[in-house]
XYZ file of C-alpha atoms in Angstrom:
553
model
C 111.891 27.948 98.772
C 109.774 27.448 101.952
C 106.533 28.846 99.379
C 107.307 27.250 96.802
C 107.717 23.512 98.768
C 104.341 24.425 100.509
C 102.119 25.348 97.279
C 103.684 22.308 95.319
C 102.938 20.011 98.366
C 99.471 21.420 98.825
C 98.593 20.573 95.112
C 98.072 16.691 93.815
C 97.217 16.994 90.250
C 100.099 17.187 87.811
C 98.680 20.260 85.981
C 98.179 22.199 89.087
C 101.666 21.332 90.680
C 103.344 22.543 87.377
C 101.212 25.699 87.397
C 102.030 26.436 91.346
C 105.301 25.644 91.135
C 105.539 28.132 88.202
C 103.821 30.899 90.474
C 106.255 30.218 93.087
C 109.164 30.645 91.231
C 108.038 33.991 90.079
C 107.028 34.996 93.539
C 110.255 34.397 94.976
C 112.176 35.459 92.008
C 110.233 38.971 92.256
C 110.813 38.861 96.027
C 114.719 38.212 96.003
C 114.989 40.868 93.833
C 113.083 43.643 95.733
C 113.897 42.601 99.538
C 117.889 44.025 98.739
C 116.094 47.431 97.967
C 113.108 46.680 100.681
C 115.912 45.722 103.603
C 117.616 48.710 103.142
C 117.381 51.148 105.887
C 116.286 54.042 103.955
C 113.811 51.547 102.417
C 112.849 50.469 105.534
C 112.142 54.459 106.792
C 110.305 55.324 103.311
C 107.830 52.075 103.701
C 107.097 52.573 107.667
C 106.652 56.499 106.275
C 104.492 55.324 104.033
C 102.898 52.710 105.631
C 102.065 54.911 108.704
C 100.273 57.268 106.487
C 98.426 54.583 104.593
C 97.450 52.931 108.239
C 96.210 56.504 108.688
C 94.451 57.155 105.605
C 92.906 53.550 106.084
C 90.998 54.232 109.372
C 90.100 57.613 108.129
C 88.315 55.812 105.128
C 87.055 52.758 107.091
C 85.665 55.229 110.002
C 84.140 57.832 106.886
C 82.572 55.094 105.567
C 81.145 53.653 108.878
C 80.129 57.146 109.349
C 78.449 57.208 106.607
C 76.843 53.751 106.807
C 75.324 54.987 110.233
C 74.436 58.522 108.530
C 71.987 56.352 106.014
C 70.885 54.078 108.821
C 69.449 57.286 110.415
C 67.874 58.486 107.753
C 66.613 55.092 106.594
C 64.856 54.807 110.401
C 63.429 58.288 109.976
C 61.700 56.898 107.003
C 60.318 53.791 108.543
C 59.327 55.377 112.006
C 57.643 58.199 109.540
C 55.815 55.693 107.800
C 54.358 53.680 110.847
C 53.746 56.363 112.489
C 51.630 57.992 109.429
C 50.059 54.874 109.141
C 48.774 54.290 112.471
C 47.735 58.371 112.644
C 45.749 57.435 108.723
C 44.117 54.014 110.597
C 42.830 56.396 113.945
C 41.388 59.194 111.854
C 39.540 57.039 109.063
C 38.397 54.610 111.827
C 36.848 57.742 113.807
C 35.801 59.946 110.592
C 34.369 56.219 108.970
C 32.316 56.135 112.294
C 31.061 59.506 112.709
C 30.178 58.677 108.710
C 28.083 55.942 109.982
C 25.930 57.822 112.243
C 25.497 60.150 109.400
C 24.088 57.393 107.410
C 22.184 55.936 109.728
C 20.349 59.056 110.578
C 19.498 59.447 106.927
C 18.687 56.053 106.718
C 15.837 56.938 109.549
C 14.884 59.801 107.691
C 13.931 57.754 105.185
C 11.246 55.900 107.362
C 7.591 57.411 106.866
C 6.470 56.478 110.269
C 9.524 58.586 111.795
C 7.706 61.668 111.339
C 4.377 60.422 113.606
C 6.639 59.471 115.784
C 6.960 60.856 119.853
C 9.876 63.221 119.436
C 11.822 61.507 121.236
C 11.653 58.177 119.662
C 12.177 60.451 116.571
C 15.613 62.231 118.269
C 17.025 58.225 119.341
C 16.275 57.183 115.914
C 18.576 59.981 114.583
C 20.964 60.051 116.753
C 22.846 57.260 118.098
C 25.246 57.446 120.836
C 28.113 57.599 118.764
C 27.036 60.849 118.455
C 27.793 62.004 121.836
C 31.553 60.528 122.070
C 34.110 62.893 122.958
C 35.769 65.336 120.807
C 32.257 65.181 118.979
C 30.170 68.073 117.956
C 26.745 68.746 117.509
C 25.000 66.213 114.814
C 21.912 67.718 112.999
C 19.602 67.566 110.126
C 19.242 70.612 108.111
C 16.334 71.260 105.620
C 16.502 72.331 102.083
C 16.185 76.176 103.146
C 19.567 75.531 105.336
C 17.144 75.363 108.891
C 18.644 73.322 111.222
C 15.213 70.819 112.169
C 16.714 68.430 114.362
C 20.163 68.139 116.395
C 22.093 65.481 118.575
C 22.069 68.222 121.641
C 18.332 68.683 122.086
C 14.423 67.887 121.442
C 13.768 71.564 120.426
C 16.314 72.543 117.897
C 18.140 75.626 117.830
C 16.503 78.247 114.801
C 19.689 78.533 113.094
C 20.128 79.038 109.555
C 23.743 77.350 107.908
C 22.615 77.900 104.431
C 25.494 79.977 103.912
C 28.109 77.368 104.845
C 30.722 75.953 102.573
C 29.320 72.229 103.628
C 25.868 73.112 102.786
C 26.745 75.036 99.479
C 28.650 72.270 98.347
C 26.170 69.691 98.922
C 23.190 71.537 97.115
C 25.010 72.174 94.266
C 26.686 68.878 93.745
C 24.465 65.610 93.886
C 27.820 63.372 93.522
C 29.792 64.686 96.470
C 29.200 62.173 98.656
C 30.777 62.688 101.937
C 31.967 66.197 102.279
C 34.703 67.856 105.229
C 34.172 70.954 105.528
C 37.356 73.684 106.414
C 37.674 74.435 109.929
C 35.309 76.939 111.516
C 34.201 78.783 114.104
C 30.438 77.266 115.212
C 27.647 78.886 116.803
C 26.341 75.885 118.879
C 29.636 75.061 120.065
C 32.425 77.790 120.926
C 35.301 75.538 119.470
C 37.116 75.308 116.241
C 35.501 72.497 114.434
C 34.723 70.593 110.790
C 31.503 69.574 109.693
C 30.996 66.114 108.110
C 28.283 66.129 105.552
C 25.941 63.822 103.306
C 22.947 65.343 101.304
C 19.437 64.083 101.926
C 17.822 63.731 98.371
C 14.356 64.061 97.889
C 12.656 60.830 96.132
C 12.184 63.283 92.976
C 15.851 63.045 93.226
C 15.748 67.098 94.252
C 17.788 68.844 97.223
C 16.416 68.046 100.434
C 18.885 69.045 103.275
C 22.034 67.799 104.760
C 22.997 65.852 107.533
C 25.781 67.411 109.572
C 28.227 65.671 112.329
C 30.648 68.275 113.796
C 34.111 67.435 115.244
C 36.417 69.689 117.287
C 39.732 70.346 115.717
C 40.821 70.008 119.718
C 40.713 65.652 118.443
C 43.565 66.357 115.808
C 45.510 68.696 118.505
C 45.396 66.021 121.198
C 46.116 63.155 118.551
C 49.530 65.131 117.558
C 50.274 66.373 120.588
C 52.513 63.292 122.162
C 53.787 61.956 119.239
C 58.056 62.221 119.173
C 58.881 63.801 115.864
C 61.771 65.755 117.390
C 61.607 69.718 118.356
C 61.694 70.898 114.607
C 59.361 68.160 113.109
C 55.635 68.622 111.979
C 52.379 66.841 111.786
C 49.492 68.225 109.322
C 46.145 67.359 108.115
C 45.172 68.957 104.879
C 42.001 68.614 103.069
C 42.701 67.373 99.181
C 42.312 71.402 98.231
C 45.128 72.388 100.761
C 43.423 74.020 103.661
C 44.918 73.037 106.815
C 42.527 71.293 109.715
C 45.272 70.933 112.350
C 48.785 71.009 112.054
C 51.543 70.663 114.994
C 53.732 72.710 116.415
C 49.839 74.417 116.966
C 49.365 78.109 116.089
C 46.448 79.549 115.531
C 46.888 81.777 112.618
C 48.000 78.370 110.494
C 44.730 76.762 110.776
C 42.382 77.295 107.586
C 45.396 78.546 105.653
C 45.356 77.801 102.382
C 48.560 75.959 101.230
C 47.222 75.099 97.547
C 49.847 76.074 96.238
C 52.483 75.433 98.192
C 55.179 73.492 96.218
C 55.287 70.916 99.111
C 51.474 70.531 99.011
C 51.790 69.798 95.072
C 53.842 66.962 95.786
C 51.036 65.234 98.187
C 48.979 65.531 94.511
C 51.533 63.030 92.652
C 50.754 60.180 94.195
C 48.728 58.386 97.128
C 51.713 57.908 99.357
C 55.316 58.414 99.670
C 58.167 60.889 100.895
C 60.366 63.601 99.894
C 62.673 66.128 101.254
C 61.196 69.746 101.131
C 61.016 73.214 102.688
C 58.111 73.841 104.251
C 55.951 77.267 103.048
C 54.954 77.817 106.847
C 58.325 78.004 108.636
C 60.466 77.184 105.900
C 62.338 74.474 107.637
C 64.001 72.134 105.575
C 62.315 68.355 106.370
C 61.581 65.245 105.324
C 57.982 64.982 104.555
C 55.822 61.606 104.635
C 52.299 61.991 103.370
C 49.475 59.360 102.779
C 45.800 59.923 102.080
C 44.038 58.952 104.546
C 41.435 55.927 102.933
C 38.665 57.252 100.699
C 38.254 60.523 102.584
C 39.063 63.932 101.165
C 42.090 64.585 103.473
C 45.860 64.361 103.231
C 48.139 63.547 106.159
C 51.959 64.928 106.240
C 54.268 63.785 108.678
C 57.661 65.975 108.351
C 60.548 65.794 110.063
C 63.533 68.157 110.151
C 66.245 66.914 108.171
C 68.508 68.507 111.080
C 66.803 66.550 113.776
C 67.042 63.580 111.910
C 70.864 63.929 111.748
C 71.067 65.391 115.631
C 71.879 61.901 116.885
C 74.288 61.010 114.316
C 76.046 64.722 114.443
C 76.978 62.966 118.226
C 78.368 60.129 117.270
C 79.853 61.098 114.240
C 81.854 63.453 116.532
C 82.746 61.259 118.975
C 83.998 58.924 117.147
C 85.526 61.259 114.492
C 87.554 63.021 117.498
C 88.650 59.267 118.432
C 89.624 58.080 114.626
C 91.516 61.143 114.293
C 93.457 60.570 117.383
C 94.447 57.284 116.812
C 95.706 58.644 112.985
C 97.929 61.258 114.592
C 98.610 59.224 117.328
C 99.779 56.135 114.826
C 101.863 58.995 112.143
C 102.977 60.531 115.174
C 104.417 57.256 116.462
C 105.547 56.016 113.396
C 107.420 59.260 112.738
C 109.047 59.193 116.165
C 109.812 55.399 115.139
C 111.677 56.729 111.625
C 113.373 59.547 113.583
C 114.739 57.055 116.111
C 116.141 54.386 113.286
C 117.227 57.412 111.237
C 119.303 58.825 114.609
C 120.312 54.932 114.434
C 121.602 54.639 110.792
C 123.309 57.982 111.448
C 124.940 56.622 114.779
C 125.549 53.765 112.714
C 127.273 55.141 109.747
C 129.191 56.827 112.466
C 130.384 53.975 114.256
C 131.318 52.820 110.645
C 133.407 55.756 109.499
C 134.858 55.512 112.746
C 135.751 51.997 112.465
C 136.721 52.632 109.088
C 139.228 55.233 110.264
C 140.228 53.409 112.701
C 140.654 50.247 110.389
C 142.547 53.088 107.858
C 144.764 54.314 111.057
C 145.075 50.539 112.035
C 146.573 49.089 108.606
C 148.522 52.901 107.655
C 151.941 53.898 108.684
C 151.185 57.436 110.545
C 154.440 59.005 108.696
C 154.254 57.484 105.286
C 150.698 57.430 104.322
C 151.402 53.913 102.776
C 149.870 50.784 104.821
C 152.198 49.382 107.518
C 153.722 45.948 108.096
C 150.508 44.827 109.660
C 148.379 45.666 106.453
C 151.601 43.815 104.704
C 151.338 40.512 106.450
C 147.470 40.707 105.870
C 148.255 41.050 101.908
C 151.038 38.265 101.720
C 148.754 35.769 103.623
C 145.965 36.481 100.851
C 148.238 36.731 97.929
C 150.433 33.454 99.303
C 146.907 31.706 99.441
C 145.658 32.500 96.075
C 149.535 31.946 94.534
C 149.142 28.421 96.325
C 145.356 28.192 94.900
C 146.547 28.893 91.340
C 150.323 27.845 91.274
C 151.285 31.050 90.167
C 154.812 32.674 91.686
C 154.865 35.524 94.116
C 157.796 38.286 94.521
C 158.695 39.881 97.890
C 161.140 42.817 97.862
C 162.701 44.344 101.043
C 164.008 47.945 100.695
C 166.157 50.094 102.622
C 167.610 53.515 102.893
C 171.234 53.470 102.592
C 173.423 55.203 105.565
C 169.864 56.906 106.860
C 171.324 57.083 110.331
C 174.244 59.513 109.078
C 171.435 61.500 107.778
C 169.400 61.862 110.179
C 172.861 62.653 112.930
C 173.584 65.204 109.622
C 170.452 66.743 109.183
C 167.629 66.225 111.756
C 164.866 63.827 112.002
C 162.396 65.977 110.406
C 163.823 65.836 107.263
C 164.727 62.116 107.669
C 160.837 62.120 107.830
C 160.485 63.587 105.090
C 162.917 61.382 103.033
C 160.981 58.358 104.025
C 157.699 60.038 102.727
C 159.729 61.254 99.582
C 160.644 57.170 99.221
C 156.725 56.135 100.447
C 155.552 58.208 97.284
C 157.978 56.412 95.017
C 156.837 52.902 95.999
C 152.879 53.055 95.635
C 153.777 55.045 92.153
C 155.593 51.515 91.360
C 152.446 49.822 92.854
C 150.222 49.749 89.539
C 148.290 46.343 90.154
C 145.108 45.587 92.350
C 147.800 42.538 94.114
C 150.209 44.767 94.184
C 151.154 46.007 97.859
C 154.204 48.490 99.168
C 154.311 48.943 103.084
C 156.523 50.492 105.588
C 157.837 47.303 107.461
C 159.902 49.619 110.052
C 162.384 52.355 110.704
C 164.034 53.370 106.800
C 162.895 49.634 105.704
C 159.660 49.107 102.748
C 158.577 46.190 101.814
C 156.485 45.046 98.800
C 154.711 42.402 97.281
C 154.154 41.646 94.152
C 151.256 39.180 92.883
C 151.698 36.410 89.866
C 155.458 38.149 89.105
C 158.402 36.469 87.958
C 161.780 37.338 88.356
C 162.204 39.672 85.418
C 159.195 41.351 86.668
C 160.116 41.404 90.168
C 163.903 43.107 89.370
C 162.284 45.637 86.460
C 159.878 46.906 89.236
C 162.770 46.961 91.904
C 164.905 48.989 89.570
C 162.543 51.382 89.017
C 161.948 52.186 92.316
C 165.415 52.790 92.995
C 165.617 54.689 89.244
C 163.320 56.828 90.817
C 164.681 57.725 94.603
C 167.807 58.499 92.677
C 166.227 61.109 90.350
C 164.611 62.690 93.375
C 168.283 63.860 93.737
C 168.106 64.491 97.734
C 171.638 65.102 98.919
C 173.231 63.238 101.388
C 176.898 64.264 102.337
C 177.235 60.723 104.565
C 176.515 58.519 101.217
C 179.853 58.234 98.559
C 177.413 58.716 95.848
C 176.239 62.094 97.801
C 172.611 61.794 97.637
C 169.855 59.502 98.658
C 170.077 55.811 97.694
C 168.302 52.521 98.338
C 169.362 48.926 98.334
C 166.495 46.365 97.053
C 166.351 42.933 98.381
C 163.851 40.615 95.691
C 162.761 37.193 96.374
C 160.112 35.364 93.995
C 158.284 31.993 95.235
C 156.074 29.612 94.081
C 154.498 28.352 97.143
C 153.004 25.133 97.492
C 150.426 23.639 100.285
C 152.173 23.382 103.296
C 155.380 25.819 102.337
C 155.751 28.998 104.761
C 154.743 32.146 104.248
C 157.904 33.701 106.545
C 160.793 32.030 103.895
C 159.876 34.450 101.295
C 160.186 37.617 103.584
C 163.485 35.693 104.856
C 164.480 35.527 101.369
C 164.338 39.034 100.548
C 166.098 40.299 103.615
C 168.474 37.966 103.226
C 168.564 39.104 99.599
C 168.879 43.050 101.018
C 171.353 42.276 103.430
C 173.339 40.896 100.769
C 172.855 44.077 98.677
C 174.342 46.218 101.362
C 177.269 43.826 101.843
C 177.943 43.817 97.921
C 178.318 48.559 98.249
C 174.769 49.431 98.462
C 172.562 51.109 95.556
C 171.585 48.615 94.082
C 169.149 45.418 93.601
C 169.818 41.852 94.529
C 167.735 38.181 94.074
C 167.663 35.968 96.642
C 170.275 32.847 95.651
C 167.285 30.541 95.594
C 165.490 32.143 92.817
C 168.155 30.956 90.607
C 169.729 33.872 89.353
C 173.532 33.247 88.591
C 176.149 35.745 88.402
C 175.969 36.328 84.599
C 172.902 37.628 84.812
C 173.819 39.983 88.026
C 176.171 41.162 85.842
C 173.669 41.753 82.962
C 171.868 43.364 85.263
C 173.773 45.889 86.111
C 173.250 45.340 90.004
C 176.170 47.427 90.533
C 175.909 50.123 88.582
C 175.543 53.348 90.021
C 172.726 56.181 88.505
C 173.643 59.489 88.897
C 170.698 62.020 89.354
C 169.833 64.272 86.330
C-alpha cells in the first residue's frame, strides 16, 4: 500500500496515475503472494544459500572482468609504447641516413664541377667532403671510379689503392642506372676494422654511361648503441632489416645474427604487406612468441621491427592479476563461508525452535489431558464450554452439558484394587470420545470417577440419545462389579441443555447437569436424567425409559 500511495502520488497526469496505480497493484499482489513462501525459514536458508553463492559468483565475474579489462589495457599500452617508440627509432635513423645521403650528393654535386679537377688537392678533398663526413659512428666516405678504384676518400689526400669492384654496393649500382640510393648488407671493411654498411649513389657519365660510385660508410656499432637503452623488457627485440631481409643490427646483439638472411622468414613476410602495423608472431631467430611492430623507415630501403614478448607484456599484469585474484577469492570463501555458518546457525535455530514447540506442544497436550484417561481434563473442558457458550450466545443456538459418573466406584475399588479401578475409568474414557463424533463436541475427565461433556448446537433429544448411548455402551462392556445390584459396571448421566444469552453464566449449565446427576443417583442409579429446567416432564421420563435397566449381552 505504502508503493502503491507513493507511485500514484508521484504521478500528475490522469493516464499515468491509472497506469502506476495498475503496476502497483500487481507488484504488491505478486509480492503478498510470494513473501508467505519467501518468510519462511527454510525459504529464508535456501535464498541466503543462494544469495551467498550469487554474491560469490558476482565478485568472481566483476573481478574476471576487471581482470580482464586491465589484461587489454596492457596489451593496448604495449602497442602504443611500441609504436612511439618505433617511430622516434624510424625519425633518428632517416634523419642520420637522409644526412649522410646529403653529403653523398653534395660530393657528386662537386664532381660535377670542371674546375674541381685543377684544383689544389686539398680544395678538391673540402669540396668532397664536408664535415658531416667525419661525425661519429661515421665511416670512411669515398669516390670510386668506373674500374671500382677508390680515387678519393674522407680519411686522406692520398687515397688508399683499393679495389671494391667486387662489392654488392658497387655491383648493384653499375648494373642498375635507377637504383638510386643503395644500403649495402653489413660487412667487414678494409679501411676500417668494424662491421659497417655502405651508402651508395652512382656517378653517371654525361653520355649517361657508368662512371663510379660515391660511398659513405657507417658502423653497425650506431644501430647497437641506438638499441642498446631502450626498455623493451628482457625477452623483447629491436631489428633493422633491409627490404630483402638481411639483418643490419638487431638487439639482444649476437654476432652470428647479423647479415642473416631472414627472407623468408614468415614474420619477415608480414613486414611486406603493408608500410606499417603490428602482429603477434614467433620469431625465426629464437622462436619467442612476441608482438612485433614494424614501419619502414621513410623512402629508404630498410625495415624496422620492434617486438616484444607477449610474456613480458603480460609479466606486470600476471602480478596483479594474482594479487588481486588471491584477494577476490578470499572474500568469496570468506562471504559462502560466512553465509553458510549464518544458515547453519538459523538452521540449529529452527531446530531449537521446533523443539521448544513440540515441547510446548507436549506440554500444552500434558497440560489440557487427563494423565489416566487419555481424554482432555476439566481444564481443557472449561476452555471448550467458554468457546462453545460464546459462539451458542453469538448464534442463539442451544448448548447441552452432561455430567457422568461411575456408580458405587468406591466399593470397587475397596473390592478390587485401584489398578483396575484405573482401568475402568479408561474402559469408560474410550466410550465417551467414541460418542464424541462432532468437531464441538468435547468429553473430559472433570475428577475422580466423574466425565463431563459438551455438546455444541444440541437439543434435548440430542443431548439424552447421546447420553444413552454412552451408558448403552459401558453396560455392554459387561465389567463385573459384585458391589453394584445390577452386578456389573454402570453409570448415571446428568444432561442439561441451554440457550445462553449475553450476560447469562457459563457455571448454571455445569450446575444444571450435576444437579441433574445427583438427581439420577437419588432416583437408583443407571440411568439418564434432564435437568428440571430444560422442561422435560415426567411423561416423557417415563417414555424415556430413564429407569430401565440394560443387561449386558
Amino acid at each position: 500500500m505504502h508503493l502503491q500511495s507513493w507511485l500514484t502520488k508521484s504521478v500528475d497526469w490522469p493516464a499515468g496515475r491509472c497506469m502506476l496505480h495498475t503496476v502497483s497493484r500487481s507488484v504488491s499482489a505478486v509480492f503478498g503472494r510470494l513473501w508467505p513462501y519467501l518468510s519462511h525459514p527454510a525459504s529464508i536458508t535456501r535464498w541466503l544459500t543462494a544469495l551467498s553463492f550469487a554474491v560469490a559468483c558476482g565478485m568472481l565475474a566483476l573481478g574476471t572482468s576487471i581482470l580482464f579489462d586491465l589484461r587489454t589495457d596492457a596489451w593496448h599500452r604495449s602497442e602504443q609504447a611500441s609504436n612511439n617508440l618505433i617511430l622516434a627509432l624510424s625519425r633518428d635513423i632517416a634523419r642520420s641516413i637522409n644526412l649522410y645521403d646529403l653529403s653523398l650528393q653534395g660530393a657528386m654535386a662537386a664532381l660535377t664541377e670542371p674546375a674541381l679537377a685543377q684544383a689544389d688537392p686539398e680544395v678538391r678533398h673540402m669540396a668532397l667532403f664536408d664535415r658531416a663526413a667525419t661525425a661519429e659512428y661515421l665511416g670512411t666516405m669515398m669516390v670510386v671510379n668506373a674500374r671500382g678504384d677508390i680515387v678519393a676518400q674522407s680519411t686522406s689526400l692520398v687515397p688508399t689503392p683499393i679495389n671494391i669492384g667486387f662489392r654488392e654496393h658497387f655491383l648493384v649500382q653499375q648494373r642498375r642506372p635507377d637504383v638510386g640510393l643503395f644500403i649495402s648488407r653489413s660487412f667487414e671493411g678494409r679501411l676500417v676494422n668494424d662491421p659497417t654498411i655502405a651508402l651508395t649513389r652512382r656517378i653517371t657519365n654525361p653520355d649517361g654511361s657508368f662512371g663510379g660510385i660515391v660511398e659513405g660508410t657507417i658502423r653497425t656499432a650506431y644501430f647497437r648503441d641506438l638499441f642498446a637503452n631502450l626498455d623493451i623488457g628482457p625477452n623483447g627485440s629491436v631489428t633493422l632489416f633491409r627490404n630483402d631481409g638481411r639483418v643490419i643490427m638487431r638487439r639482444p646483439f649476437r654476432p652470428e645474427d647479423i647479415d642473416k638472411d631472414l627472407g623468408n622468414a614468415e614474420t619477415f613476410r608480414t613486414y611486406l604487406t603493408a608500410p606499417h602495423g603490428h602482429f603477434v608472431g614467433t620469431a625465426a631467430l629464437d622462436h619467442v612468441k612476441r608482438l612485433y611492430t614494424f614501419h619502414q623507415i621513410g623512402d629508404l630501403p630498410l625495415i624496422l621491427s620492434v617486438a616484444i614478448a607477449v610474456d613480458d607484456i603480460y609479466t606486470e599484469w600476471w602480478r596483479k592479476a594474482t594479487g588481486i585474484g588471491v584477494i577476490l577469492l578470499a572474500l568469496c570463501v570468506a562471504s559462502v563461508v560466512l553465509c553458510l555458518l549464518f544458515r547453519r546457525e538459523i538452521l540449529r535455530r529452527m531446530v531449537a525452535e521446533d523443539s521448544l514447540k513440540e515441547a510446548a506442544r507436549r506440554l500444552s497436550f500434558i497440560a489440557a489431558t487427563d494423565p489416566l484417561t487419555g481424554i482432555p481434563n476439566r481444564r481443557s473442558f472449561e476452555d471448550a464450554l467458554s468457546s462453545e457458550w460464546r459462539r451458542a450466545t453469538r448464534a442463539q443456538t442451544s448448548l447441552a452439558v452432561m455430567m457422568l459418573d461411575v456408580d458405587y466406584f468406591k466399593s470397587f475399588n475397596d473390592r478390587y484394587g485401584h489398578p483396575t479401578g484405573d482401568e475402568i475409568l479408561r474402559s469408560i474414557a474410550m466410550c465417551i470420545a467414541r460418542a464424541m463424533c462432532r468437531a464441538g463436541d468435547m468429553g473430559a475427565r472433570y475428577g475422580g470417577e466423574e466425565f463431563i461433556e459438551v455438546l455444541a448446537d444440541t437439543e434435548r433429544a440430542g443431548a439424552f440419545e447421546i447420553a444413552e448411548s454412552i451408558r448403552a455402551a459401558v453396560i455392554g462392556l459387561a465389567i463385573p462389579h459384585a458391589g453394584s445390584p445390577i452386578g456389573y459396571v454402570t453409570i448415571s448421566i446428568g444432561v442439561a441443555v441451554a440457550r445462553p444469552l449475553i450476560g447469562d453464566r457459563m457455571a448454571s449449565v455445569v450446575k444444571a447437569a450435576d444437579d441433574a446427576l445427583y438427581e439420577a443417583k437419588r432416583c437408583g442409579r443407571n440411568r439418564v436424567v434432564l435437568d428440571a429446567e430444560s422442561e422435560a416432564t415426567l411423561a416423557d421420563l417415563e417414555t424415556m425409559d430413564l429407569t430401565g435397566v440394560h443387561q449386558p449381552g
